[in-house]
Coordinates of C-alpha atoms in Angstrom, one line a residue:
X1 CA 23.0 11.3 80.6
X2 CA 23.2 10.3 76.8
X3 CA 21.5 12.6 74.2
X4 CA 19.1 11.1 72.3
X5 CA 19.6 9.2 68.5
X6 CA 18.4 11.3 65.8
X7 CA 15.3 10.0 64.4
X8 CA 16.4 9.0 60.8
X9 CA 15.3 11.1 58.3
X10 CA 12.1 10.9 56.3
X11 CA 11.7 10.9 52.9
X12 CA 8.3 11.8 50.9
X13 CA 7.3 9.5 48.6
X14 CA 8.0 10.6 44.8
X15 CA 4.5 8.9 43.7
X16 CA 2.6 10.8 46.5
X17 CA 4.5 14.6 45.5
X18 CA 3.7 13.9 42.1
X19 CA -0.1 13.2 43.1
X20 CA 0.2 16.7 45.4
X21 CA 1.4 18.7 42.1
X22 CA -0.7 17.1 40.3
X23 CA -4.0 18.1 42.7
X24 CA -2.2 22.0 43.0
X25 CA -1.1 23.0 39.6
X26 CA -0.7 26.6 41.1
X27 CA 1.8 25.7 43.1
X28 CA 4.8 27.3 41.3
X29 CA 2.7 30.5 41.2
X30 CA 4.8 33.2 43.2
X31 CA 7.6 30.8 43.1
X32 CA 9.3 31.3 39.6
X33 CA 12.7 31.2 41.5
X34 CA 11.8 27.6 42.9
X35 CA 11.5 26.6 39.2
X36 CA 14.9 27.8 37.7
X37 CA 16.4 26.3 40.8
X38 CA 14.9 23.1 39.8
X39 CA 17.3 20.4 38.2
X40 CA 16.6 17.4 36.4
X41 CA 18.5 14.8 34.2
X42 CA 19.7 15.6 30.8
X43 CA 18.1 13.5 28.2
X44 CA 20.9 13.5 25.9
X45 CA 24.2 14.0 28.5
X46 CA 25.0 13.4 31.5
X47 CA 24.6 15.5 34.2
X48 CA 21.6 17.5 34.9
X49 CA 20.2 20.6 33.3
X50 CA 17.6 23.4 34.7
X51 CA 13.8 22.5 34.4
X52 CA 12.9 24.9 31.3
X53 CA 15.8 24.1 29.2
X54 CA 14.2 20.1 29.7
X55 CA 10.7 21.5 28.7
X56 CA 12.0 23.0 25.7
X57 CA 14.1 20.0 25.0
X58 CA 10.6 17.7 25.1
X59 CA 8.9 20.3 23.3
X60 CA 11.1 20.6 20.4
X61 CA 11.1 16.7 20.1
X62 CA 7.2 16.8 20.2
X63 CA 7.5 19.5 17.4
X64 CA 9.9 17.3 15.3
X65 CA 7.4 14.0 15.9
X66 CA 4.6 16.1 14.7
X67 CA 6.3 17.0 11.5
X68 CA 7.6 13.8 10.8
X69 CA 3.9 12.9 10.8
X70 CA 2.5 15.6 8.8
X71 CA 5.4 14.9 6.3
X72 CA 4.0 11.0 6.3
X73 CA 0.5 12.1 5.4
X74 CA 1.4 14.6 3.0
X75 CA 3.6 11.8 1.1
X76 CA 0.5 9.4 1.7
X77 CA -1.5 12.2 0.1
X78 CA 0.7 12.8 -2.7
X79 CA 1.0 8.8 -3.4
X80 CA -2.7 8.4 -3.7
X81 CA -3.3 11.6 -5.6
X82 CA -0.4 10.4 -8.1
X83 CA -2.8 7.0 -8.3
X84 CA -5.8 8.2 -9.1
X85 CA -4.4 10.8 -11.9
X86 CA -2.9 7.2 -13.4
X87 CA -6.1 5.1 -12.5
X88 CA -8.5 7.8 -14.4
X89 CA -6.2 7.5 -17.6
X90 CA -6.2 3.9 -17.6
X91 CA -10.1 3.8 -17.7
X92 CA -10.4 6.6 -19.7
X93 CA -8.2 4.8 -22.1
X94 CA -10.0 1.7 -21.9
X95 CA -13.4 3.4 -22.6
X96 CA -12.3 4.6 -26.1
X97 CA -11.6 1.0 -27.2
X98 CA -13.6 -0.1 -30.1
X99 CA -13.2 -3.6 -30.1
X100 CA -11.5 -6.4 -28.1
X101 CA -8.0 -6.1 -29.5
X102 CA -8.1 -2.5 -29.3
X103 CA -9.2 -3.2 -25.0
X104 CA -5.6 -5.6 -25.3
X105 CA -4.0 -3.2 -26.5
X106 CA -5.1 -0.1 -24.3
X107 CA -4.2 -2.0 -21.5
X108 CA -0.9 -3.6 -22.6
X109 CA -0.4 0.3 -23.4
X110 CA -1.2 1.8 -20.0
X111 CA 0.3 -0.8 -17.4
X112 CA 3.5 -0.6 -19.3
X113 CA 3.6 3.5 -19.3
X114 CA 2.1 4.1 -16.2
X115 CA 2.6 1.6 -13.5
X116 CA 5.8 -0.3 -14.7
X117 CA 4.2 -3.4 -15.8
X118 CA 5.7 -4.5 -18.8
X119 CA 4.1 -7.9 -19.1
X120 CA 0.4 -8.3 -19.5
X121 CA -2.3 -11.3 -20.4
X122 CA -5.7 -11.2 -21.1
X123 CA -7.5 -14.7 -21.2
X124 CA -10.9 -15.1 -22.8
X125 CA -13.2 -18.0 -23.1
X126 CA -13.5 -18.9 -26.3
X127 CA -17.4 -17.9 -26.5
X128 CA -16.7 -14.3 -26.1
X129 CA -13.9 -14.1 -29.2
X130 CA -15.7 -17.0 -31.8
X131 CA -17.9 -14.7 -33.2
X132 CA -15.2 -12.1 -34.0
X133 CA -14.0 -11.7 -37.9
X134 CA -10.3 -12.3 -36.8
X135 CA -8.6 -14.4 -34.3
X136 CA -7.3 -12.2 -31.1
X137 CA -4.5 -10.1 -30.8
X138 CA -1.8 -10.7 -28.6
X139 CA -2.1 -9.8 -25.8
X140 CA -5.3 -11.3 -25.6
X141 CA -5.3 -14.8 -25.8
X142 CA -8.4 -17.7 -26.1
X143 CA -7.9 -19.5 -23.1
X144 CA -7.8 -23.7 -23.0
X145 CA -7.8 -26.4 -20.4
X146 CA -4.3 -26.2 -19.4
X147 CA -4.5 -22.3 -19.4
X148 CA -7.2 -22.2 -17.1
X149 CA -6.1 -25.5 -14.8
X150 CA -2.9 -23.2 -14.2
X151 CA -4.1 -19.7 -13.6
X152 CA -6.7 -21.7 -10.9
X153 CA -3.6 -23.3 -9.7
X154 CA -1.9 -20.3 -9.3
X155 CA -5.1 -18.1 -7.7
X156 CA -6.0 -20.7 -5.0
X157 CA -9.5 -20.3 -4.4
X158 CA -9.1 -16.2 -4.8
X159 CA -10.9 -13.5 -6.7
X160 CA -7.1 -11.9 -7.3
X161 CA -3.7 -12.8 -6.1
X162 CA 0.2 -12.0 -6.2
X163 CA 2.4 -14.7 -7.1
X164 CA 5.8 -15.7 -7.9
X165 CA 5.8 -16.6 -12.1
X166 CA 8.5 -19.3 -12.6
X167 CA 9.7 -19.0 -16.4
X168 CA 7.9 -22.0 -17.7
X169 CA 4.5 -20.4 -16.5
X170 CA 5.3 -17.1 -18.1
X171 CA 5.7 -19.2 -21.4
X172 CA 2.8 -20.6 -21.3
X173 CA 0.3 -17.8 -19.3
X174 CA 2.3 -14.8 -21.2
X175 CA 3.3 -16.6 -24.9
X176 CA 3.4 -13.2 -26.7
X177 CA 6.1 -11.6 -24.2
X178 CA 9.8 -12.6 -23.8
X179 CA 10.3 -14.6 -20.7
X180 CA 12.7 -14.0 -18.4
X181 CA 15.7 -16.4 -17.6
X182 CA 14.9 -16.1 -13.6
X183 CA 11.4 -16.1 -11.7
X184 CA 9.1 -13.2 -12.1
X185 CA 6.3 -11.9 -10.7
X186 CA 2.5 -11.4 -11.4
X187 CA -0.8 -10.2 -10.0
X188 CA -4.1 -12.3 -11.4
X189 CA -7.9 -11.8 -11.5
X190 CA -10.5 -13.5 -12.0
X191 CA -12.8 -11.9 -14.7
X192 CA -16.4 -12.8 -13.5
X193 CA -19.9 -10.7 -14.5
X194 CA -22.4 -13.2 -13.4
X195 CA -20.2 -16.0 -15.2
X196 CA -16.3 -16.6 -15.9
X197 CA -15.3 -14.0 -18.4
X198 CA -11.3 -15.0 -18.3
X199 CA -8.7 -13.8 -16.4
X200 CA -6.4 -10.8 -16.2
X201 CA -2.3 -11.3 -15.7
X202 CA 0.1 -8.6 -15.3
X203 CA 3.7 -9.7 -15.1
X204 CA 6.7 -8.5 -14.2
X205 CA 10.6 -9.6 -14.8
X206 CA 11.1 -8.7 -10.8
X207 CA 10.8 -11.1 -8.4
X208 CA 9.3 -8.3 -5.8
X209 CA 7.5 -5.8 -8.0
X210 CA 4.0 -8.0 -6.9
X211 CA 4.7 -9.6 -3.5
X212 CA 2.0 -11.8 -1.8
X213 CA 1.9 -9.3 0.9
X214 CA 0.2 -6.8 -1.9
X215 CA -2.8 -5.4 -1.4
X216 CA -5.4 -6.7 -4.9
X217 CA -7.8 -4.4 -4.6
X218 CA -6.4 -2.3 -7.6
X219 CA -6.0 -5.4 -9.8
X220 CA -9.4 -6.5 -8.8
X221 CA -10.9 -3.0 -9.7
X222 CA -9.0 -3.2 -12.9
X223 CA -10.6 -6.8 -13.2
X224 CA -14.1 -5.2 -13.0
X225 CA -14.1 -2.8 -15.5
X226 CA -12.2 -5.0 -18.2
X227 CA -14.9 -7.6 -17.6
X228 CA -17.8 -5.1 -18.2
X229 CA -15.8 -3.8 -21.5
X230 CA -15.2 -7.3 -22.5
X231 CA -19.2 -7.7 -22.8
X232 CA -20.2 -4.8 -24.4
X233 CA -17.7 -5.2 -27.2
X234 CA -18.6 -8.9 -28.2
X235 CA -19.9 -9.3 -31.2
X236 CA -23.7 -9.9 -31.5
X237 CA -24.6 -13.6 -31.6
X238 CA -26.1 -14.4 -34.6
X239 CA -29.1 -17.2 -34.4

């Protein structure tokens, strides 16, 4: 008479043990040895490697990810500190101005020392600089048809914007600094307090030191204040 086949031998389902543990997280209790017999896949080599050098492994990676993050928001920290510090002079500065040129000039100052913008351009309409004693100083400028045509050309509809500057517009938006031979860049504002007040260019020889992918909320800040200081500085109409 013929024994009988062996039944073929089961296998548990790794889904439905990792359910079990899951449900009886005391299981290892009273069974340390069971864990340092455990063996599991290297994550690094081949082979495998005992269960708690593994958990250290993950655990020093989790430590690593976790200072890699700390060092980001400590650098994020450090960035935005360093901008205010350089935001707070460049008002400050601006507040001390006595008249329009002295506003140009502040800012022409400021932009060049502390945020590596060499370029600048400040265009008023011409009712805010007739009543002043002198024509304005570079680098504020009276702005004109053409002027105004291209800096609405160039803003599209927006409050601010980052462009490229081809040479022939930084002739003609930036007449009182050298042009480069190649395209620059810029960033514009629109100067508004309840009516156009001009518009606000800061330039740069560098193609990418103000990409369209820029946050304006800066310039348009920047935009804001001049406007305000632009108004209180006018000259009193007369009649």
């Amino acid at each position: 008479m013929s024994q009988a086949a062996p039944e073929p031998r089961k296998t548990l389902d790794p889904d439905v043990v990792a359910q079990w543990l899951a449900r009886h997280p005391d299981f290892f209790v009273g069974r340390e040895g069971l864990l340092q017999q455990l063996r599991v896949p290297h994550p690094e080599a081949r082979g495998a490697t005992s269960l708690l050098e593994r958990l250290v492994h993950d655990l020093r990676g989790r430590a690593e990810q976790a200072e890699d993050r700390l060092e980001q928001l400590l650098e994020s920290a450090r960035h935005n500190e360093a901008q205010y510090r350089r935001t707070r002079e460049l008002v400050l500065a601006l507040l001390e101005a006595e008249d329009g040129d002295a506003l140009g000039q502040a800012l022409a100052t400021q932009f060049s020392e502390r945020f590596q913008t060499p370029a600048l351009a400040l265009w008023c309409p011409a009712s805010l600089t007739d009543d002043e004693p002198t024509p304005p100083q570079a680098p504020r400028q009276v702005l004109d048809d053409h002027a105004t045509r291209r800096l609405n050309a160039l803003l599209d509809g927006r409050t601010s914007r980052c462009v490229r500057l081809t040479p022939g517009d930084w002739k003609r938006l930036l007449p009182h600094a050298p042009a480069p031979e190649q395209a620059g860049s810029c960033a514009l504002a629109r100067l508004t307090l309840g009516e156009p007040m001009g518009y606000l260019v800061l330039a740069s020889p560098d193609p990418d030191h103000f990409r369209a992918s820029m946050d304006t909320l800066f310039t348009e800040y920047v935009g804001d204040v001049v406007a305000r200081l632009l108004v209180q500085l006018a000259p009193a109409r007369h009649g």
